[in-house]
Each structure stands twice: as structure tokens, then as C-alpha cells.
mmCIF file of C-alpha atoms and ligand atoms in Angstrom:
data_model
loop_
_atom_site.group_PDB
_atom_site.id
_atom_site.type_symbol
_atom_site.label_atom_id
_atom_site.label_comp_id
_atom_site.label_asym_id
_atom_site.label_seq_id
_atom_site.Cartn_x
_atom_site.Cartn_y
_atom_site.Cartn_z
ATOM 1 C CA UNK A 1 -14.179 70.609 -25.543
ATOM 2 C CA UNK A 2 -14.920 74.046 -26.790
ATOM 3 C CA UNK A 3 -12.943 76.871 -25.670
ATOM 4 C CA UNK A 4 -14.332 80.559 -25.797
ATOM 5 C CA UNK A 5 -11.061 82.620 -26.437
ATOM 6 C CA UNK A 6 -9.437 85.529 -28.084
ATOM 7 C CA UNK A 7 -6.002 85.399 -29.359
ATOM 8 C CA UNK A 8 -4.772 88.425 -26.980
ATOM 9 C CA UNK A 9 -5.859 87.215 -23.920
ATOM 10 C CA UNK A 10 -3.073 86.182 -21.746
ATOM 11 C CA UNK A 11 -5.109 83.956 -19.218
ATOM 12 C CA UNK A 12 -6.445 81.994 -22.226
ATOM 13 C CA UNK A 13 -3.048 81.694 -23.157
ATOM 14 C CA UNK A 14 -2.376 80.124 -20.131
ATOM 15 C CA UNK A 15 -4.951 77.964 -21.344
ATOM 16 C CA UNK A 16 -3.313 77.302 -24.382
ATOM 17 C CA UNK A 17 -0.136 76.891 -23.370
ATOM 18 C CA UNK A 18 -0.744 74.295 -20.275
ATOM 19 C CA UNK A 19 -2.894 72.178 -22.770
ATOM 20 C CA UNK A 20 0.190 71.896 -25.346
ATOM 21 C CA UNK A 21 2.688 71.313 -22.689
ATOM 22 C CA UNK A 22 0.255 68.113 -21.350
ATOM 23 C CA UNK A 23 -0.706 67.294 -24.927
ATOM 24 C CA UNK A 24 -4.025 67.826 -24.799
ATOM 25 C CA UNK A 25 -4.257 71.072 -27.414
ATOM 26 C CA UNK A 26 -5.952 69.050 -30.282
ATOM 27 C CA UNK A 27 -8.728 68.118 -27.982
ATOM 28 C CA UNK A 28 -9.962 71.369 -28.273
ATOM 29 C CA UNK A 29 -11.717 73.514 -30.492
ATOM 30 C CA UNK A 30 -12.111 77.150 -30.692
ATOM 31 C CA UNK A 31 -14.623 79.809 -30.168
ATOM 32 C CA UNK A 32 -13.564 83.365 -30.878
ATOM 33 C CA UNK A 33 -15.036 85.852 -28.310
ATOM 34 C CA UNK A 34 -15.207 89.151 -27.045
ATOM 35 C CA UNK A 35 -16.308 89.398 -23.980
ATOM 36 C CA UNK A 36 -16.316 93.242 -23.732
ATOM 37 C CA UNK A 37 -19.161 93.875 -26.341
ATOM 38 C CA UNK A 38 -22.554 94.509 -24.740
ATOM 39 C CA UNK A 39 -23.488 91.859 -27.492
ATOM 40 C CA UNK A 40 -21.652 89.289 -26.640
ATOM 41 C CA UNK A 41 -23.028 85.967 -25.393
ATOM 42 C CA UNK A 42 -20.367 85.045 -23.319
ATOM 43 C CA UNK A 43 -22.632 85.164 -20.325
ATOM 44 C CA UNK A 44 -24.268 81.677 -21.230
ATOM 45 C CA UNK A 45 -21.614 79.921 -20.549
ATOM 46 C CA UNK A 46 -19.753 82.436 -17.711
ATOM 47 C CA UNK A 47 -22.069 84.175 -15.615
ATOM 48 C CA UNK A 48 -18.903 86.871 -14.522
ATOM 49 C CA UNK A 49 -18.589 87.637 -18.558
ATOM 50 C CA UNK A 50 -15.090 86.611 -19.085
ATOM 51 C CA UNK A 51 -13.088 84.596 -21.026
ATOM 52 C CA UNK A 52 -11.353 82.156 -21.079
ATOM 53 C CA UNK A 53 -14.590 79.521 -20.523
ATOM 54 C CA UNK A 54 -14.338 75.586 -21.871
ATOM 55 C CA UNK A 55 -18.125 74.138 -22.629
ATOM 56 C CA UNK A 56 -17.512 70.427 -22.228
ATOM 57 C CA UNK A 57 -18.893 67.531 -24.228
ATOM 58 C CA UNK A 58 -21.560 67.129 -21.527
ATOM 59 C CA UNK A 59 -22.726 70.939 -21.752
ATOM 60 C CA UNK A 60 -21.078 71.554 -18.420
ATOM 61 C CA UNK A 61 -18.888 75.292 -18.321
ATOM 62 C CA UNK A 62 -15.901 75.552 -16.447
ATOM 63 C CA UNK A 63 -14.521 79.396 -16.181
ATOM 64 C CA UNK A 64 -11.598 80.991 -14.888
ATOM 65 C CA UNK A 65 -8.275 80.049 -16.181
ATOM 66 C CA UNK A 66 -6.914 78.541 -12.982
ATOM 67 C CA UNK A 67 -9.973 76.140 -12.597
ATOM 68 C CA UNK A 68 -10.073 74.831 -16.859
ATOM 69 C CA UNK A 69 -5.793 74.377 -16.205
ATOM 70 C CA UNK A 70 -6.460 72.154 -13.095
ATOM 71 C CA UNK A 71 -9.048 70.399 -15.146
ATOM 72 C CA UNK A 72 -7.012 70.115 -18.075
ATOM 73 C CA UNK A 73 -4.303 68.796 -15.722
ATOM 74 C CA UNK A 74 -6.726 66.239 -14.462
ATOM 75 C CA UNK A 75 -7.253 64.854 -18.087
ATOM 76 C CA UNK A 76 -3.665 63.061 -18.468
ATOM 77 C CA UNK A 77 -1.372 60.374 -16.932
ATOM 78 C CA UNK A 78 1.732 62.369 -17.249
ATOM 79 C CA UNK A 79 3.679 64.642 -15.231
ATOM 80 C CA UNK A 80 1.065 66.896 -13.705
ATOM 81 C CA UNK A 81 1.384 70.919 -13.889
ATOM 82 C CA UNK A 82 -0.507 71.060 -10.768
ATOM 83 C CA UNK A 83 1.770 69.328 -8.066
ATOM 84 C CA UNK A 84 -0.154 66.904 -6.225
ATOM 85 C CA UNK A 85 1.133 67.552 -3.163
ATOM 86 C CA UNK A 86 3.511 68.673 -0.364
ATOM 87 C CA UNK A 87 5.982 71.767 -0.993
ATOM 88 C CA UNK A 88 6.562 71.345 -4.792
ATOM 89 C CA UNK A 89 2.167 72.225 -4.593
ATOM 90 C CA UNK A 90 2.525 75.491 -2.590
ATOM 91 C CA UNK A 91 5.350 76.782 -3.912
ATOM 92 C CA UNK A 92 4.006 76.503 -8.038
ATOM 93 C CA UNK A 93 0.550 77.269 -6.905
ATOM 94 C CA UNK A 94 1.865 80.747 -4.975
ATOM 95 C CA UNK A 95 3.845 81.268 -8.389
ATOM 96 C CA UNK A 96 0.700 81.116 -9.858
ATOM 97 C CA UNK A 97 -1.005 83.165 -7.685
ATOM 98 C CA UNK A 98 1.473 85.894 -7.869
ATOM 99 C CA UNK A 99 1.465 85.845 -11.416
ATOM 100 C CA UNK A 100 -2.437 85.811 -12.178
ATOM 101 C CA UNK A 101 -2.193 89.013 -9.871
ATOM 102 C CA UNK A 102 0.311 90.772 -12.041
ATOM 103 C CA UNK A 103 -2.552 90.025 -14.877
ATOM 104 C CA UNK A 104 -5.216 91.237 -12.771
ATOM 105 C CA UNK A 105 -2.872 94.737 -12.692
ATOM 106 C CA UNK A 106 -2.202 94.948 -16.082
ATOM 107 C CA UNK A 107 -5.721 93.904 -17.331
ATOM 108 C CA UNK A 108 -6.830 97.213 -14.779
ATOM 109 C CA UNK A 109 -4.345 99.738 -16.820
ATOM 110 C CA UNK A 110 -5.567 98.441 -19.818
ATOM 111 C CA UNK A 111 -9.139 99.443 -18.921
ATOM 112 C CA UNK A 112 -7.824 102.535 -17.204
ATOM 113 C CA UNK A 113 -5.893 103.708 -20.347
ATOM 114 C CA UNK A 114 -7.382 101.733 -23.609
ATOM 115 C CA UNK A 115 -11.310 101.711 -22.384
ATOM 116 C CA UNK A 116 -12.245 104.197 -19.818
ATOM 117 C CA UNK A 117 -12.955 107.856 -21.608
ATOM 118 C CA UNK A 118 -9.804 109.704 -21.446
ATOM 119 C CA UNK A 119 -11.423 112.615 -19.630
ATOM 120 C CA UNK A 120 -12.532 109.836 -16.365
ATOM 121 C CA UNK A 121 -8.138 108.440 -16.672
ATOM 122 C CA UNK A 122 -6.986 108.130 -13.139
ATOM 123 C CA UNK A 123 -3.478 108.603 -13.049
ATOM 124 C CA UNK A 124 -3.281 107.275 -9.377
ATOM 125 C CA UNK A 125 -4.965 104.176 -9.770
ATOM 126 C CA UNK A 126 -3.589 103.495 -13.179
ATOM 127 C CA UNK A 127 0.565 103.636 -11.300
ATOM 128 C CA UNK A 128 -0.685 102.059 -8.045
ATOM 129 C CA UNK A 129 -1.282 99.002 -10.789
ATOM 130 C CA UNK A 130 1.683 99.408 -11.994
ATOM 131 C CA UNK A 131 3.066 99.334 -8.375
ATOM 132 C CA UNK A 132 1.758 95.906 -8.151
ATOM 133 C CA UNK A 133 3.414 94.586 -11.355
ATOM 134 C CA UNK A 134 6.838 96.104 -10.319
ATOM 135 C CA UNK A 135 6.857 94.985 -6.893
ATOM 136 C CA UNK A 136 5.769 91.375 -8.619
ATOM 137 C CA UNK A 137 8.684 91.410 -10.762
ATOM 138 C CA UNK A 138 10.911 92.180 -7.489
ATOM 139 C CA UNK A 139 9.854 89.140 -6.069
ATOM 140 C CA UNK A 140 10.518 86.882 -9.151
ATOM 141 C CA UNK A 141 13.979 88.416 -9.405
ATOM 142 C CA UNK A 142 15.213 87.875 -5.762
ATOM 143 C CA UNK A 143 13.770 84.121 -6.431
ATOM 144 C CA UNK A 144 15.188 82.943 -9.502
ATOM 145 C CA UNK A 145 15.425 78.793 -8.242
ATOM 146 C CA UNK A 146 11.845 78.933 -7.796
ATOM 147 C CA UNK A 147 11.437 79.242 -12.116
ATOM 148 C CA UNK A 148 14.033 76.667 -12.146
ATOM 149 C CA UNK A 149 12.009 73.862 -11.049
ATOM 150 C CA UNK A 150 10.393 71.427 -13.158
ATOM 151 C CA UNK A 151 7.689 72.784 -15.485
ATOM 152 C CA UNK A 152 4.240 73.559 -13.431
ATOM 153 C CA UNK A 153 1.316 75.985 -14.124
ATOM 154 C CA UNK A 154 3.390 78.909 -11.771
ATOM 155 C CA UNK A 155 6.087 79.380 -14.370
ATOM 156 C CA UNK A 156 3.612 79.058 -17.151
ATOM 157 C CA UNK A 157 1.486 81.881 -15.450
ATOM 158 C CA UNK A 158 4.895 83.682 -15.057
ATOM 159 C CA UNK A 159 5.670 83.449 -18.539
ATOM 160 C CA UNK A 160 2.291 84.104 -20.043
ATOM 161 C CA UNK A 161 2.507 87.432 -17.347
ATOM 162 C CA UNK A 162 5.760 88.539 -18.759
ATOM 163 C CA UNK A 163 4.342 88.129 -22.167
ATOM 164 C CA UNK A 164 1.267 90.140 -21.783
ATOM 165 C CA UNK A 165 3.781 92.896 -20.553
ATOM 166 C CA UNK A 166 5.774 92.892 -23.708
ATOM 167 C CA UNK A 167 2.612 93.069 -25.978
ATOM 168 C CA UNK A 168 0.683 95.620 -24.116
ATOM 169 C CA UNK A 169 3.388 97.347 -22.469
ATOM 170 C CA UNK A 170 6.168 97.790 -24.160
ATOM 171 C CA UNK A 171 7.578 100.561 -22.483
ATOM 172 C CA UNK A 172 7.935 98.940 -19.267
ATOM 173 C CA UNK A 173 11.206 98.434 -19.406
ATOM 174 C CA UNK A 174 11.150 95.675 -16.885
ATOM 175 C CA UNK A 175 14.765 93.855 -18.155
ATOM 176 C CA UNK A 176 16.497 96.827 -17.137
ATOM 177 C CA UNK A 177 17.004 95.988 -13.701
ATOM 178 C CA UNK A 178 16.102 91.845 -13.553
ATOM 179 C CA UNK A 179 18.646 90.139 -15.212
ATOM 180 C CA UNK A 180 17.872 86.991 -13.617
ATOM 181 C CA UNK A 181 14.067 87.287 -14.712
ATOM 182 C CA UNK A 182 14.795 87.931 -18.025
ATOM 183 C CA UNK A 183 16.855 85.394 -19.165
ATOM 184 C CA UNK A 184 14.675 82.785 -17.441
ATOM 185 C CA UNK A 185 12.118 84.397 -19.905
ATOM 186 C CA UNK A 186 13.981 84.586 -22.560
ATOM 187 C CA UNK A 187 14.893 81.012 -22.527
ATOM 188 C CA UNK A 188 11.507 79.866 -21.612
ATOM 189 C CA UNK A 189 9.860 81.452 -24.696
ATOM 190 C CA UNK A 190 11.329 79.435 -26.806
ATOM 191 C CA UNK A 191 9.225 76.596 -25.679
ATOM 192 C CA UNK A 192 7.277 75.455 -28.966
ATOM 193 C CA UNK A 193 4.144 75.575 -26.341
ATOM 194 C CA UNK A 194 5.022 79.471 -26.336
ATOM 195 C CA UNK A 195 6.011 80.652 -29.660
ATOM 196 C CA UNK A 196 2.833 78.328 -31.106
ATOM 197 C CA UNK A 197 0.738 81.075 -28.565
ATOM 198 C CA UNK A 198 2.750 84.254 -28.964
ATOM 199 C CA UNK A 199 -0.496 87.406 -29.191
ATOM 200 C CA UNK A 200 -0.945 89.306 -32.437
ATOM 201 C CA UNK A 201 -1.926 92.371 -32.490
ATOM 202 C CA UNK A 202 -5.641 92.326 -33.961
ATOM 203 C CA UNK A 203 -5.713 93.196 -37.903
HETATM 204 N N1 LIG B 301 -9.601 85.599 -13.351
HETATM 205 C C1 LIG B 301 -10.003 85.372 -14.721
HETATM 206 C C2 LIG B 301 -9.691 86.613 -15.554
HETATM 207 C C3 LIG B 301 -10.199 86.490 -16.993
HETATM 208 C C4 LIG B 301 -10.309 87.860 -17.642
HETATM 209 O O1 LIG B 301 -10.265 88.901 -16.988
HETATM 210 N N2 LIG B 301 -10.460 87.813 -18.967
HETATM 211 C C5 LIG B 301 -10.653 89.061 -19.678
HETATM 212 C C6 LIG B 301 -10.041 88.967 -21.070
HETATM 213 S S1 LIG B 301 -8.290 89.008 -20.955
HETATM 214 C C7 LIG B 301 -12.135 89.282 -19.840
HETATM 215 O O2 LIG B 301 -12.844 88.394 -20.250
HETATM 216 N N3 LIG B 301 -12.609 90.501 -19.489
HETATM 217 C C8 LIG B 301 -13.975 90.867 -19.628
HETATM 218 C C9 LIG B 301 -14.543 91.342 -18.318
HETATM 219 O O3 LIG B 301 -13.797 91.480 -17.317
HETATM 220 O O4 LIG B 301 -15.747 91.572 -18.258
HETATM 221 C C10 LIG B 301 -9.318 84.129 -15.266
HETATM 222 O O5 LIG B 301 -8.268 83.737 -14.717
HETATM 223 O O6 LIG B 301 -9.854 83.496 -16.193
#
């Protein structure tokens, strides 16, 4: 399986870091990509331009990070990210959910600040994202138990989320006022299937 990435992504990290955590890393190979030059191919094998995709053996594409997780989930006997079923399903898919949309926020200030020409930057837009985040990282802090559970794709979203803040946005001081949230983090990034994935800024 052939996956179309770029080391600073953090859905593809997602990616990354659900396929160690289910053992299924070395099945993949790598395809560096970026998906923002008019250039790029990436459209072949995702019609919405993105990355991460996976190009299976058989040619198929699978895109969006969610969908290639659940796949990759679907590819072992062991104990599934994806909850089968009842509550344990809802609760790490909402986790999910609310994490991917935290990603969706910061991915739009990172377009708003690092691509759009400075003399377009909409300060509105760019802190009602960041409203988003914040609120986000309320909502984890009021819930700690909920990252507590056994290991499933929501607190590897979360993690991957809280990560992507700490690379790109550094000055978001989000520790400050979530204790609980942070030393979840903290201990959860010591994970091998973490530190193996942790971005670098490009050379
Ligand atoms: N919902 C998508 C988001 C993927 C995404 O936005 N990837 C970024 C890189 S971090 C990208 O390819 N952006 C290019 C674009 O939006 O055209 C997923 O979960 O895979």
C-alpha cells in the first residue's frame, strides 16, 4: 500500500500513528507530496487534492484520513481502534470527530496567516478559528475519563491535534489553563507510535 504523505501533516500522522499502534506501519510505503503546488498530481489518486491518500495493491484510492484509519483498522485481528460497537463506538468516534475539527481550524489559520497574501489576512475569521480550537480544548479538559479509555482512533486524533498545535502554534499557550489535558498529552507522547511520527520542520 502506497501512502501519499508529507511529514507535517497531522491527519497523515494520524495515519501513521494508527498503523504503528495496529502493526501494520511496514506494510506501507511512502510517497512524498505536496498537495498545495498547482503541479502536483495528487488529484489522480484524490479528486478533493489532499493528502493523506493510500493507492492499494489493486489500484483502488482511499482518501481522507478517517476512511484509510477505518481501513487500516479493518486489516488486523487485534484490538480494533475503531470500536465495533455500542457506547465504547460513539464515544471514540465523537473524540474523533471533535478532534479532526480542531484540525480543520488550525489547517484554516494556517492558510489565513502562512498562504493567503498578507494584504487579503482576515483577522476575524483567522480568531473565530481559533475560537473553535479553544472551545475544543474546553471540552477535552472538563472530560478527562473519556482519554482514559483504552487506546482508539479519538485519542489518537486528540493527540495528533494537540501536536499540530505545538508545531504550528506555539504560542497558544493552551497548558496554561488545562492541566488535566496536558498531562494526558504529555504522557501519551511518549508512545513509541508518537515520538517515531513527531513533525520536523521542513529543511
Ligand atoms: N479531511 C481531510 C483533511 C486532509 C487535509 O486537509 N490535508 C491537507 C494537508 S495537512 C491538504 O492536503 N491540503 C490541501 C488542500 O486542502 O487542497 C482528511 O482527514 O484527510
Amino acid at each position: 500500500m502506497l501512502l501519499r504523505y508529507s511529514p507535517t501533516s497531522p491527519y497523515v500522522r494520524k495515519v501513521t500513528v494508527a498503523a504503528e499502534e495496529i502493526g501494520l506501519a511496514d506494510h506501507l510505503t511512502w510517497q512524498h507530496t505536496n498537495p498545495w503546488v498547482p503541479e502536483s498530481d495528487i488529484g489522480t489518486h484524490n479528486p478533493l487534492g489532499k493528502i493523506p491518500a493510500l493507492v492499494l495493491d489493486s489500484g483502488e484510492t482511499l482518501y481522507e484520513s478517517d476512511l484509510i484509519c477505518e481501513y487500516l483498522d479493518s486489516l488486523h485481528a487485534g484490538e480494533k481502534l475503531f470500536p465495533p460497537e455500542g457506547e465504547r463506538r460513539w464515544r471514540a468516534l465523537k473524540l474523533h470527530a471533535l478532534a479532526d475539527g480542531m484540525l480543520d481550524s488550525a489547517v484554516h489559520r494556517i492558510v489565513e496567516n502562512n498562504k493567503r497574501p498578507a494584504e487579503l489576512y482576515w483577522a476575524d475569521w483567522d480568531a473565530y478559528q481559533q475560537r473553535k480550537i479553544d472551545r475544543g480544548l474546553d471540552a477535552l479538559e472538563a472530560d478527562p475519563d473519556r482519554l482514559e479509555e483504552r487506546l482508539t482512533i479519538g485519542q489518537i486524533a486528540v493527540a495528533c491535534a494537540l501536536g499540530f498545535l505545538d508545531f504550528r502554534f506555539p504560542s497558544v499557550a493552551w497548558r496554561e489553563t488545562r492541566p488535566h489535558l496536558a498531562a494526558w498529552y504529555d504522557a501519551f507522547a511518549k508512545r513509541p507510535s508518537m515520538q517515531k511520527t513527531v513533525p520536523q520542520q521542513p529543511s
